[in-house]
Amino acid sequence: MKKFRVVFVLLKHFSMASFTNAMDALVTVRLVNPEIEIEALSCGTDGERVVCDLGIEVMVEPLPRTMDDFQFDMLVICGGYRTPLSPDPRIQALMRSSVQRNIWVGGLWNGSYYMAEDGLLRGSEVSIHPDSMALLAESFPMTHPSDRAYVIHNHFFSCAGPSSAMQVMIEVCGQIFGNTVQRGIQVILACDMPQSEGPSLVRREEETRLPYSLRLAVELMRNNIEEPLSLEEIACYANLSRRQLERQFNRYLMVTPSKYYIELRLKQAKRLLLQSSIPVIQVAVACGFVSSAHFSNTFRKLFGISPNKLRFQQSTAE
C-alpha cells in the first residue's frame, strides 16, 4: 500500500470550507484506489487550537520543525478572509525544505501569500482571493496575481477560494496519482460542477453585465492605482469621450467616474492597512496619494475613521 502524507498549516481564521474541500478530494483518493492511503496532519503555528473563519476552534498539532519530525509529501498553507498575513520563519523553513525535496506546496485562499513571500512564485502566476491581490502586488511585484480561480505550476498550486480548493486538489491528485484517480474523484465529488475548458475566472461584482467600454474603464482604474490616470486618459483608452464616460458611470454604477476611482483607491488602501504592516505613508503612496494629509482626510470621510486609528484597532484586536 502506498502512503501519501499531507501537512495542512491552518492559519488564524482559516477558511473551513477551503480546508474541508481540499481534504475531501484527498480522502476520496482512497475510495477510488484502496491501494493509496492518505495521511493528513493539521498543524498550527501558535498553541493547540486554531480558530477558523466560522469561529470554531480546531485542535492542531505543533508545526513540524523539520521534515525529519514528520515525513510528508505535500505542504498546504490554508488561509481565509480575515487571516493576518505576516512573516513566519517556521512556515518559510518548511517550504524551503519542501522545495529542496521536490515536494508539492500549495496555498488555499490567501495562504498563497506565504508562497510568494518566500520567493517560490517569482515570475509566476499565483491565484489568491481578490481582496488579497492588492497586498500581493504591492509586497511582491515579481509575482503576478492571476484572474484564474486556481493555478498549478510545476509542484506549486494556489487557489482563490473554497470552490477552487476542491478543483485544484482534484487536478493535483490527477497529476500525482493518475487520470483514472482524478476521474474517479470527479464522479464522486464534482458531478455537479459546471464543465469548462479550464479553471473559471474570478469574477468581480457584476462587472460582466457592464458595457465593454465601461468594463475597460474600470479595469484601467484598477490597474493604475499607484499612478492614477486622468479621466481624459481613461476615456481615450476606452474609446469614449469624457462626457460619454460620465454618462456610463452614472447610468450603470450610479456614481461619477472621479468618485468611483477615489473609492477604489481608498478601498485598496484599507485592505493594505488591515492585511499588512506596511507604514501608513507607504500605503498612501501605493494608492496614488502624494499628500498624507489628503489621504487621511479622504479616508476618514469614506470610512469614518483615520488610517492610523484603523491600523491601531487592528493591532489591538489581534
mmCIF file of N, CA, C and O in Angstrom, residues 134 218 220-231 234 257-273 280 282-292 294-296 298-299 302-303 307:
data_model
loop_
_atom_site.group_PDB
_atom_site.id
_atom_site.type_symbol
_atom_site.label_atom_id
_atom_site.label_comp_id
_atom_site.label_asym_id
_atom_site.label_seq_id
_atom_site.Cartn_x
_atom_site.Cartn_y
_atom_site.Cartn_z
ATOM 1 N N ALA A 134 -4.270 43.158 -3.852
ATOM 2 C CA ALA A 134 -3.581 44.436 -3.669
ATOM 3 C C ALA A 134 -2.317 44.263 -2.837
ATOM 4 O O ALA A 134 -1.247 44.764 -3.187
ATOM 5 N N VAL A 218 -13.133 50.607 -15.971
ATOM 6 C CA VAL A 218 -12.973 50.138 -14.591
ATOM 7 C C VAL A 218 -11.663 49.375 -14.430
ATOM 8 O O VAL A 218 -10.937 49.543 -13.444
ATOM 9 N N LEU A 220 -8.972 49.731 -16.212
ATOM 10 C CA LEU A 220 -7.880 50.714 -16.283
ATOM 11 C C LEU A 220 -7.672 51.372 -14.932
ATOM 12 O O LEU A 220 -6.533 51.580 -14.494
ATOM 13 N N MET A 221 -8.760 51.716 -14.262
ATOM 14 C CA MET A 221 -8.649 52.316 -12.928
ATOM 15 C C MET A 221 -8.009 51.337 -11.953
ATOM 16 O O MET A 221 -7.108 51.691 -11.186
ATOM 17 N N ARG A 222 -8.479 50.089 -11.998
ATOM 18 C CA ARG A 222 -7.966 49.090 -11.058
ATOM 19 C C ARG A 222 -6.472 48.815 -11.279
ATOM 20 O O ARG A 222 -5.739 48.539 -10.332
ATOM 21 N N ASN A 223 -6.035 48.888 -12.522
ATOM 22 C CA ASN A 223 -4.637 48.594 -12.830
ATOM 23 C C ASN A 223 -3.725 49.809 -12.737
ATOM 24 O O ASN A 223 -2.520 49.697 -12.976
ATOM 25 N N ASN A 224 -4.282 50.954 -12.403
ATOM 26 C CA ASN A 224 -3.484 52.179 -12.270
ATOM 27 C C ASN A 224 -3.851 52.877 -10.969
ATOM 28 O O ASN A 224 -4.410 53.976 -10.953
ATOM 29 N N ILE A 225 -3.532 52.205 -9.872
ATOM 30 C CA ILE A 225 -3.827 52.719 -8.532
ATOM 31 C C ILE A 225 -2.710 53.633 -8.044
ATOM 32 O O ILE A 225 -2.949 54.735 -7.560
ATOM 33 N N GLU A 226 -1.478 53.173 -8.174
ATOM 34 C CA GLU A 226 -0.346 53.940 -7.628
ATOM 35 C C GLU A 226 -0.116 55.233 -8.402
ATOM 36 O O GLU A 226 0.229 56.255 -7.814
ATOM 37 N N GLU A 227 -0.298 55.196 -9.712
ATOM 38 C CA GLU A 227 -0.161 56.394 -10.546
ATOM 39 C C GLU A 227 -1.464 56.574 -11.322
ATOM 40 O O GLU A 227 -1.585 56.136 -12.471
ATOM 41 N N PRO A 228 -2.451 57.217 -10.689
ATOM 42 C CA PRO A 228 -3.785 57.325 -11.297
ATOM 43 C C PRO A 228 -3.765 58.044 -12.647
ATOM 44 O O PRO A 228 -3.013 58.998 -12.854
ATOM 45 N N LEU A 229 -4.603 57.559 -13.547
ATOM 46 C CA LEU A 229 -4.781 58.193 -14.839
ATOM 47 C C LEU A 229 -5.794 59.332 -14.716
ATOM 48 O O LEU A 229 -6.635 59.337 -13.810
ATOM 49 N N SER A 230 -5.720 60.269 -15.626
ATOM 50 C CA SER A 230 -6.744 61.309 -15.675
ATOM 51 C C SER A 230 -7.991 60.726 -16.323
ATOM 52 O O SER A 230 -7.922 59.714 -17.050
ATOM 53 N N LEU A 231 -9.137 61.351 -16.087
ATOM 54 C CA LEU A 231 -10.367 60.866 -16.698
ATOM 55 C C LEU A 231 -10.301 60.972 -18.220
ATOM 56 O O LEU A 231 -10.874 60.150 -18.937
ATOM 57 N N ILE A 234 -8.435 57.899 -19.391
ATOM 58 C CA ILE A 234 -9.274 56.705 -19.291
ATOM 59 C C ILE A 234 -10.308 56.681 -20.407
ATOM 60 O O ILE A 234 -10.527 55.659 -21.059
ATOM 61 N N PRO A 257 -17.301 59.039 -12.348
ATOM 62 C CA PRO A 257 -16.017 58.332 -12.509
ATOM 63 C C PRO A 257 -15.004 58.744 -11.442
ATOM 64 O O PRO A 257 -14.270 57.887 -10.936
ATOM 65 N N SER A 258 -14.968 60.020 -11.112
ATOM 66 C CA SER A 258 -13.996 60.504 -10.116
ATOM 67 C C SER A 258 -14.228 59.857 -8.762
ATOM 68 O O SER A 258 -13.282 59.410 -8.091
ATOM 69 N N LYS A 259 -15.503 59.809 -8.352
ATOM 70 C CA LYS A 259 -15.813 59.219 -7.041
ATOM 71 C C LYS A 259 -15.519 57.723 -7.047
ATOM 72 O O LYS A 259 -14.998 57.182 -6.066
ATOM 73 N N TYR A 260 -15.856 57.050 -8.139
ATOM 74 C CA TYR A 260 -15.592 55.616 -8.234
ATOM 75 C C TYR A 260 -14.099 55.333 -8.116
ATOM 76 O O TYR A 260 -13.675 54.417 -7.392
ATOM 77 N N TYR A 261 -13.299 56.146 -8.800
ATOM 78 C CA TYR A 261 -11.844 55.950 -8.812
ATOM 79 C C TYR A 261 -11.238 56.185 -7.432
ATOM 80 O O TYR A 261 -10.428 55.391 -6.941
ATOM 81 N N ILE A 262 -11.666 57.262 -6.772
ATOM 82 C CA ILE A 262 -11.093 57.573 -5.461
ATOM 83 C C ILE A 262 -11.492 56.509 -4.437
ATOM 84 O O ILE A 262 -10.694 56.095 -3.595
ATOM 85 N N GLU A 263 -12.750 56.010 -4.529
ATOM 86 C CA GLU A 263 -13.179 54.975 -3.595
ATOM 87 C C GLU A 263 -12.461 53.659 -3.870
ATOM 88 O O GLU A 263 -12.146 52.909 -2.941
ATOM 89 N N LEU A 264 -12.181 53.385 -5.127
ATOM 90 C CA LEU A 264 -11.420 52.192 -5.489
ATOM 91 C C LEU A 264 -10.038 52.234 -4.845
ATOM 92 O O LEU A 264 -9.563 51.247 -4.277
ATOM 93 N N ARG A 265 -9.392 53.394 -4.915
ATOM 94 C CA ARG A 265 -8.056 53.550 -4.329
ATOM 95 C C ARG A 265 -8.099 53.473 -2.805
ATOM 96 O O ARG A 265 -7.230 52.869 -2.169
ATOM 97 N N LEU A 266 -9.137 54.068 -2.214
ATOM 98 C CA LEU A 266 -9.249 54.050 -0.753
ATOM 99 C C LEU A 266 -9.567 52.651 -0.229
ATOM 100 O O LEU A 266 -9.074 52.249 0.828
ATOM 101 N N LYS A 267 -10.377 51.898 -0.961
ATOM 102 C CA LYS A 267 -10.674 50.523 -0.545
ATOM 103 C C LYS A 267 -9.421 49.648 -0.623
ATOM 104 O O LYS A 267 -9.219 48.776 0.220
ATOM 105 N N GLN A 268 -8.603 49.910 -1.624
ATOM 106 C CA GLN A 268 -7.346 49.170 -1.706
ATOM 107 C C GLN A 268 -6.442 49.552 -0.540
ATOM 108 O O GLN A 268 -5.778 48.696 0.052
ATOM 109 N N ALA A 269 -6.430 50.845 -0.198
ATOM 110 C CA ALA A 269 -5.635 51.297 0.946
ATOM 111 C C ALA A 269 -6.102 50.619 2.235
ATOM 112 O O ALA A 269 -5.289 50.200 3.063
ATOM 113 N N LYS A 270 -7.410 50.491 2.383
ATOM 114 C CA LYS A 270 -7.943 49.843 3.585
ATOM 115 C C LYS A 270 -7.500 48.391 3.669
ATOM 116 O O LYS A 270 -7.124 47.900 4.745
ATOM 117 N N ARG A 271 -7.523 47.694 2.534
ATOM 118 C CA ARG A 271 -7.069 46.299 2.535
ATOM 119 C C ARG A 271 -5.605 46.197 2.928
ATOM 120 O O ARG A 271 -5.211 45.316 3.692
ATOM 121 N N LEU A 272 -4.791 47.107 2.409
ATOM 122 C CA LEU A 272 -3.361 47.087 2.747
ATOM 123 C C LEU A 272 -3.148 47.381 4.229
ATOM 124 O O LEU A 272 -2.284 46.775 4.873
ATOM 125 N N LEU A 273 -3.932 48.288 4.786
ATOM 126 C CA LEU A 273 -3.801 48.630 6.203
ATOM 127 C C LEU A 273 -4.184 47.451 7.090
ATOM 128 O O LEU A 273 -3.549 47.202 8.115
ATOM 129 N N VAL A 280 1.813 53.562 7.084
ATOM 130 C CA VAL A 280 0.659 54.273 6.543
ATOM 131 C C VAL A 280 1.055 55.179 5.383
ATOM 132 O O VAL A 280 0.351 55.245 4.359
ATOM 133 N N GLN A 282 3.451 54.787 3.314
ATOM 134 C CA GLN A 282 3.742 53.947 2.144
ATOM 135 C C GLN A 282 2.451 53.439 1.504
ATOM 136 O O GLN A 282 2.352 53.325 0.282
ATOM 137 N N VAL A 283 1.446 53.160 2.334
ATOM 138 C CA VAL A 283 0.139 52.763 1.811
ATOM 139 C C VAL A 283 -0.459 53.899 0.999
ATOM 140 O O VAL A 283 -1.013 53.699 -0.083
ATOM 141 N N ALA A 284 -0.329 55.129 1.524
ATOM 142 C CA ALA A 284 -0.861 56.295 0.813
ATOM 143 C C ALA A 284 -0.225 56.434 -0.565
ATOM 144 O O ALA A 284 -0.914 56.631 -1.569
ATOM 145 N N VAL A 285 1.094 56.303 -0.638
ATOM 146 C CA VAL A 285 1.803 56.431 -1.909
ATOM 147 C C VAL A 285 1.402 55.303 -2.854
ATOM 148 O O VAL A 285 1.187 55.516 -4.054
ATOM 149 N N ALA A 286 1.278 54.093 -2.308
ATOM 150 C CA ALA A 286 0.919 52.935 -3.132
ATOM 151 C C ALA A 286 -0.474 53.071 -3.737
ATOM 152 O O ALA A 286 -0.788 52.420 -4.739
ATOM 153 N N CYS A 287 -1.290 53.915 -3.134
ATOM 154 C CA CYS A 287 -2.660 54.102 -3.622
ATOM 155 C C CYS A 287 -2.847 55.454 -4.306
ATOM 156 O O CYS A 287 -3.979 55.927 -4.471
ATOM 157 N N GLY A 288 -1.736 56.083 -4.677
ATOM 158 C CA GLY A 288 -1.812 57.269 -5.516
ATOM 159 C C GLY A 288 -1.999 58.586 -4.810
ATOM 160 O O GLY A 288 -2.397 59.575 -5.429
ATOM 161 N N PHE A 289 -1.722 58.651 -3.506
ATOM 162 C CA PHE A 289 -1.863 59.898 -2.758
ATOM 163 C C PHE A 289 -0.486 60.495 -2.485
ATOM 164 O O PHE A 289 0.360 59.860 -1.853
ATOM 165 N N VAL A 290 -0.281 61.693 -2.960
ATOM 166 C CA VAL A 290 1.005 62.366 -2.762
ATOM 167 C C VAL A 290 1.096 62.942 -1.362
ATOM 168 O O VAL A 290 2.151 62.924 -0.726
ATOM 169 N N SER A 291 -0.017 63.451 -0.842
ATOM 170 C CA SER A 291 -0.057 64.081 0.473
ATOM 171 C C SER A 291 -0.672 63.136 1.491
ATOM 172 O O SER A 291 -1.775 62.616 1.280
ATOM 173 N N SER A 292 0.030 62.919 2.602
ATOM 174 C CA SER A 292 -0.512 62.058 3.654
ATOM 175 C C SER A 292 -1.731 62.691 4.304
ATOM 176 O O SER A 292 -2.664 61.986 4.733
ATOM 177 N N HIS A 294 -3.971 64.633 2.764
ATOM 178 C CA HIS A 294 -5.097 64.410 1.856
ATOM 179 C C HIS A 294 -5.594 62.971 1.950
ATOM 180 O O HIS A 294 -6.807 62.721 1.960
ATOM 181 N N PHE A 295 -4.672 62.053 2.035
ATOM 182 C CA PHE A 295 -5.039 60.643 2.170
ATOM 183 C C PHE A 295 -5.847 60.424 3.442
ATOM 184 O O PHE A 295 -6.904 59.785 3.420
ATOM 185 N N SER A 296 -5.362 60.945 4.549
ATOM 186 C CA SER A 296 -6.036 60.753 5.834
ATOM 187 C C SER A 296 -7.434 61.356 5.825
ATOM 188 O O SER A 296 -8.396 60.740 6.299
ATOM 189 N N THR A 298 -9.468 62.110 3.171
ATOM 190 C CA THR A 298 -10.404 61.417 2.278
ATOM 191 C C THR A 298 -10.740 60.026 2.814
ATOM 192 O O THR A 298 -11.868 59.556 2.670
ATOM 193 N N PHE A 299 -9.793 59.375 3.449
ATOM 194 C CA PHE A 299 -10.018 58.061 4.045
ATOM 195 C C PHE A 299 -11.057 58.170 5.154
ATOM 196 O O PHE A 299 -11.981 57.365 5.249
ATOM 197 N N LEU A 302 -14.680 58.641 3.907
ATOM 198 C CA LEU A 302 -15.319 57.447 3.366
ATOM 199 C C LEU A 302 -15.619 56.414 4.434
ATOM 200 O O LEU A 302 -16.710 55.830 4.462
ATOM 201 N N PHE A 303 -14.666 56.179 5.342
ATOM 202 C CA PHE A 303 -14.803 55.085 6.297
ATOM 203 C C PHE A 303 -15.132 55.531 7.726
ATOM 204 O O PHE A 303 -15.385 54.689 8.585
ATOM 205 N N PRO A 307 -6.756 56.450 8.928
ATOM 206 C CA PRO A 307 -5.913 55.273 8.649
ATOM 207 C C PRO A 307 -5.126 54.812 9.868
ATOM 208 O O PRO A 307 -5.030 53.611 10.138
#
